[in-house]
Short mmCIF file of C-alpha atoms in Angstrom, two decimals:
data_model
loop_
_atom_site.label_atom_id
_atom_site.label_comp_id
_atom_site.label_asym_id
_atom_site.label_seq_id
_atom_site.Cartn_x
_atom_site.Cartn_y
_atom_site.Cartn_z
CA MET O 100 116.23 92.97 86.61
CA PRO O 101 115.71 93.59 90.36
CA SER O 102 112.11 93.85 91.49
CA LEU O 103 109.93 93.48 94.56
CA TYR O 104 109.23 89.90 93.44
CA ALA O 105 112.57 89.03 95.02
CA LEU O 106 110.87 89.56 98.39
CA LYS O 107 108.43 86.70 97.76
CA PRO O 108 110.46 84.05 99.67
CA TRP O 109 110.69 86.42 102.65
CA TYR O 110 106.96 87.13 102.47
CA THR O 111 106.18 83.43 102.23
CA ARG O 112 108.18 82.76 105.38
CA ARG O 113 106.15 85.43 107.20
CA LEU O 114 103.00 83.52 106.22
CA HIS O 115 104.26 80.10 107.35
CA ARG O 116 101.74 79.92 110.22
CA PHE O 117 98.87 80.28 107.77
CA VAL O 118 100.38 77.55 105.59
CA ALA O 119 100.83 75.22 108.56
CA GLY O 120 97.29 75.89 109.73
CA ALA O 121 95.85 75.27 106.28
CA VAL O 122 97.76 71.99 105.98
CA ALA O 123 96.56 70.87 109.41
CA ARG O 124 92.94 71.66 108.54
CA GLY O 125 93.11 70.38 104.97
CA THR O 126 92.10 73.80 103.63
CA SER O 127 91.79 74.01 99.86
CA PRO O 128 94.33 76.29 98.14
CA ASP O 129 91.43 77.65 96.09
CA LEU O 130 90.09 79.33 99.22
CA PHE O 131 93.15 81.56 99.33
CA THR O 132 92.70 82.43 95.65
CA ALA O 133 89.16 83.53 96.47
CA VAL O 134 90.35 85.52 99.50
CA GLY O 135 92.88 87.32 97.30
CA VAL O 136 90.21 88.29 94.75
CA ALA O 137 87.83 89.44 97.51
CA ALA O 138 90.60 91.56 99.04
CA ALA O 139 91.30 93.08 95.61
CA ALA O 140 87.61 93.94 95.20
CA LEU O 141 87.57 95.75 98.54
CA ALA O 142 90.88 97.41 97.66
CA GLY O 143 89.26 98.69 94.47
CA VAL O 144 86.63 100.45 96.57
CA ALA O 145 89.31 101.90 98.85
CA LEU O 146 91.29 103.13 95.84
CA ALA O 147 88.20 104.72 94.31
CA PHE O 148 87.82 106.91 97.42
CA ALA O 149 91.56 107.49 97.89
CA TRP O 150 91.58 105.61 101.20
CA TRP O 151 95.16 104.64 100.55
CA PRO O 152 96.09 103.21 104.02
CA LEU O 153 93.14 100.80 103.76
CA ALA O 154 94.02 100.08 100.13
CA PHE O 155 97.57 99.26 101.22
CA LEU O 156 96.33 96.71 103.78
CA LEU O 157 93.83 95.15 101.38
CA LEU O 158 96.33 94.87 98.55
CA ALA O 159 98.78 93.27 100.99
CA ALA O 160 96.00 90.77 101.73
CA ARG O 161 95.50 90.30 97.99
CA LEU O 162 99.19 89.45 97.60
CA ALA O 163 99.02 87.16 100.63
CA GLY O 164 96.13 85.23 99.10
CA ALA O 165 97.96 84.93 95.79
CA ASN O 166 101.04 83.73 97.65
CA LEU O 167 99.30 81.29 99.96
CA ASP O 168 97.34 79.41 97.29
CA GLY O 169 100.52 78.08 95.71
CA ALA O 170 102.33 77.62 99.02
CA VAL O 171 99.47 75.60 100.51
CA ALA O 172 99.09 73.53 97.34
CA ARG O 173 102.77 72.60 97.45
CA ALA O 174 102.76 71.94 101.19
CA ARG O 175 99.71 69.66 100.90
CA GLY O 176 100.99 67.99 97.74
CA VAL O 177 97.81 68.85 95.84
CA SER O 178 99.22 71.03 93.05
CA ARG O 179 97.29 70.48 89.83
CA PRO O 180 96.97 72.07 86.39
CA TRP O 181 93.50 73.44 87.18
CA GLY O 182 94.98 75.21 90.21
CA PHE O 183 97.35 77.00 87.85
CA VAL O 184 94.39 78.13 85.74
CA LEU O 185 92.48 79.36 88.80
CA ASN O 186 95.54 81.21 90.03
CA GLU O 187 95.93 83.02 86.71
CA LEU O 188 92.23 83.88 86.56
CA GLY O 189 92.35 85.14 90.14
CA ASP O 190 95.37 87.32 89.46
CA ARG O 191 93.93 88.86 86.32
CA THR O 192 90.56 89.48 87.99
CA SER O 193 92.30 91.10 90.95
CA ASP O 194 94.26 93.38 88.64
CA LEU O 195 91.10 94.45 86.82
CA LEU O 196 89.33 95.21 90.11
CA MET O 197 92.29 97.28 91.25
CA PHE O 198 92.40 99.30 88.03
CA ALA O 199 88.64 99.72 88.14
CA GLY O 200 89.06 101.44 91.49
CA LEU O 201 91.73 103.71 90.05
CA ALA O 202 89.48 104.51 87.09
CA VAL O 203 86.70 105.62 89.45
CA LEU O 204 89.26 107.69 91.35
CA ALA O 205 90.33 109.35 88.10
CA VAL O 206 86.72 110.26 87.32
CA ARG O 207 86.14 111.58 90.85
CA THR O 208 89.27 113.71 91.05
CA GLY O 209 89.67 114.81 87.44
CA GLY O 210 93.17 116.15 86.92
CA GLU O 211 95.20 117.73 84.16
CA PRO O 212 95.76 115.84 80.89
CA LEU O 213 99.15 114.27 80.34
CA VAL O 214 100.43 114.27 76.75
CA GLY O 215 96.91 115.10 75.66
CA LEU O 216 95.28 112.19 77.50
CA SER O 217 93.11 112.45 80.61
CA PRO O 218 94.03 110.59 83.82
CA LEU O 219 91.13 108.21 83.19
CA THR O 220 92.47 107.36 79.74
CA TRP O 221 95.92 106.74 81.18
CA VAL O 222 94.47 104.41 83.83
CA LEU O 223 92.61 102.43 81.16
CA VAL O 224 95.74 102.20 79.01
CA ALA O 225 97.68 101.07 82.07
CA ALA O 226 95.09 98.35 82.77
CA VAL O 227 95.63 96.97 79.27
CA ALA O 228 99.42 97.34 79.38
CA ALA O 229 99.55 95.51 82.71
CA THR O 230 98.32 92.35 81.00
CA LEU O 231 101.26 92.22 78.57
CA PRO O 232 103.86 90.64 80.91
CA THR O 233 101.42 87.87 81.81
CA VAL O 234 100.49 87.27 78.17
CA VAL O 235 104.17 86.79 77.36
CA SER O 236 104.77 84.51 80.35
CA VAL O 237 101.70 82.33 79.83
CA SER O 238 102.36 82.10 76.08
CA GLY O 239 105.92 81.06 76.79
CA ALA O 240 104.81 78.47 79.32
CA GLY O 241 102.37 77.08 76.77
CA ALA O 242 105.28 76.66 74.35
CA GLY O 243 107.36 74.82 76.94
CA ALA O 244 109.37 77.64 78.57
CA PRO O 245 109.41 78.27 82.34
CA ARG O 246 106.59 80.44 83.70
CA LEU O 247 108.42 83.73 84.26
CA ASN O 248 107.65 86.16 87.07
CA GLY O 249 108.98 89.34 88.58
CA GLY O 250 109.72 92.78 87.25
CA PRO O 251 110.92 95.33 86.77
CA LEU O 252 107.16 95.88 87.02
CA GLY O 253 105.17 92.87 88.10
CA LYS O 254 102.15 92.30 90.32
CA THR O 255 103.75 93.59 93.52
CA GLU O 256 104.96 96.79 91.85
CA ARG O 257 101.51 97.36 90.33
CA CYS O 258 99.94 97.17 93.77
CA ALA O 259 102.50 99.58 95.21
CA LEU O 260 101.88 102.06 92.39
CA ALA O 261 98.12 101.77 92.85
CA VAL O 262 98.50 102.80 96.49
CA LEU O 263 100.73 105.70 95.42
CA GLY O 264 98.09 106.81 92.93
CA ALA O 265 95.46 106.80 95.67
CA ALA O 266 97.74 108.71 98.03
CA LEU O 267 98.54 111.31 95.35
CA PRO O 268 95.49 111.52 93.05
CA GLY O 269 96.90 114.60 91.37
CA LEU O 270 99.72 112.45 90.01
CA LEU O 271 97.49 109.56 88.95
CA ALA O 272 98.18 110.09 85.23
CA TRP O 273 101.93 109.98 85.90
CA VAL O 274 101.55 106.84 88.01
CA ALA O 275 99.58 105.20 85.21
CA LEU O 276 102.28 106.22 82.73
CA VAL O 277 104.89 104.47 84.89
CA VAL O 278 102.71 101.34 84.83
CA VAL O 279 102.46 101.52 81.04
CA VAL O 280 106.20 101.98 80.46
CA GLY O 281 107.17 99.45 83.12
CA SER O 282 104.72 96.84 81.84
CA VAL O 283 105.94 97.16 78.25
CA LEU O 284 109.56 96.92 79.40
CA THR O 285 108.77 93.88 81.55
CA ALA O 286 106.97 92.20 78.64
CA VAL O 287 109.94 92.81 76.33
CA LEU O 288 112.43 91.44 78.87
CA ARG O 289 110.29 88.38 79.51
CA ALA O 290 109.91 87.80 75.79
CA ARG O 291 113.70 87.83 75.42
CA ARG O 292 114.05 85.31 78.25
CA VAL O 293 111.34 83.11 76.75
CA HIS O 294 113.11 83.22 73.39
CA ARG O 295 116.41 82.22 74.97
CA SER O 296 114.71 79.45 76.91
CA LEU O 297 113.05 77.97 73.84
CA THR O 298 116.17 78.19 71.69
CA ARG O 299 118.97 77.49 74.20
CA GLY O 300 117.32 75.76 77.16
CA PRO O 301 115.63 76.90 80.38
CA VAL O 302 116.72 80.21 81.91
CA GLY O 303 114.96 80.13 85.26
CA PRO O 304 112.58 78.18 87.51
CA PRO O 305 108.90 77.98 86.66
CA GLY O 306 106.51 79.98 88.82
CA THR O 307 102.82 80.38 89.46
CA VAL O 308 102.22 84.12 89.68
CA ALA O 309 102.82 87.25 87.65
#
């Protein structure tokens, strides 16, 4: 299904100067993983205080770091299995930091329950649901399928929804509900693709991010 992940090649091209500079200096791809996590940590603080313009910029930096680590590794010819592990750990840590910020925002702003659950509860459920697409993709990759990415609700969409939640704290429970539904749908669709891949052959190129 269409998703913002389709913009990744365009975004990578916008970052080509950083890639070229990193190659020229011999910069480790792991540095960009660390930059992405640090940006996510700062974004979590911005989200907690509903500073959504700052959160937008920091989450864009988070995505840039997650994009550049793989791009630099490929450009330098230093891709390695441990880099894949670090990338996954960095992405999951960044997601948790982002949702932690939204959880603090939910506590600070309160809000009306949605289907009997408080905004904070919805944010926590969303944080758990957001891991499902990655669990499916990594499990499939471990079984020999391509590492699947994209949406309908992947990492880029989660960041966009986090900014929306900070911009409209009164709708935070609804935003979290969209994350829950979208994550479950994405996990189901990825599981179907993994099943087809393992029973009929590959269905798409392997990737490095979720």
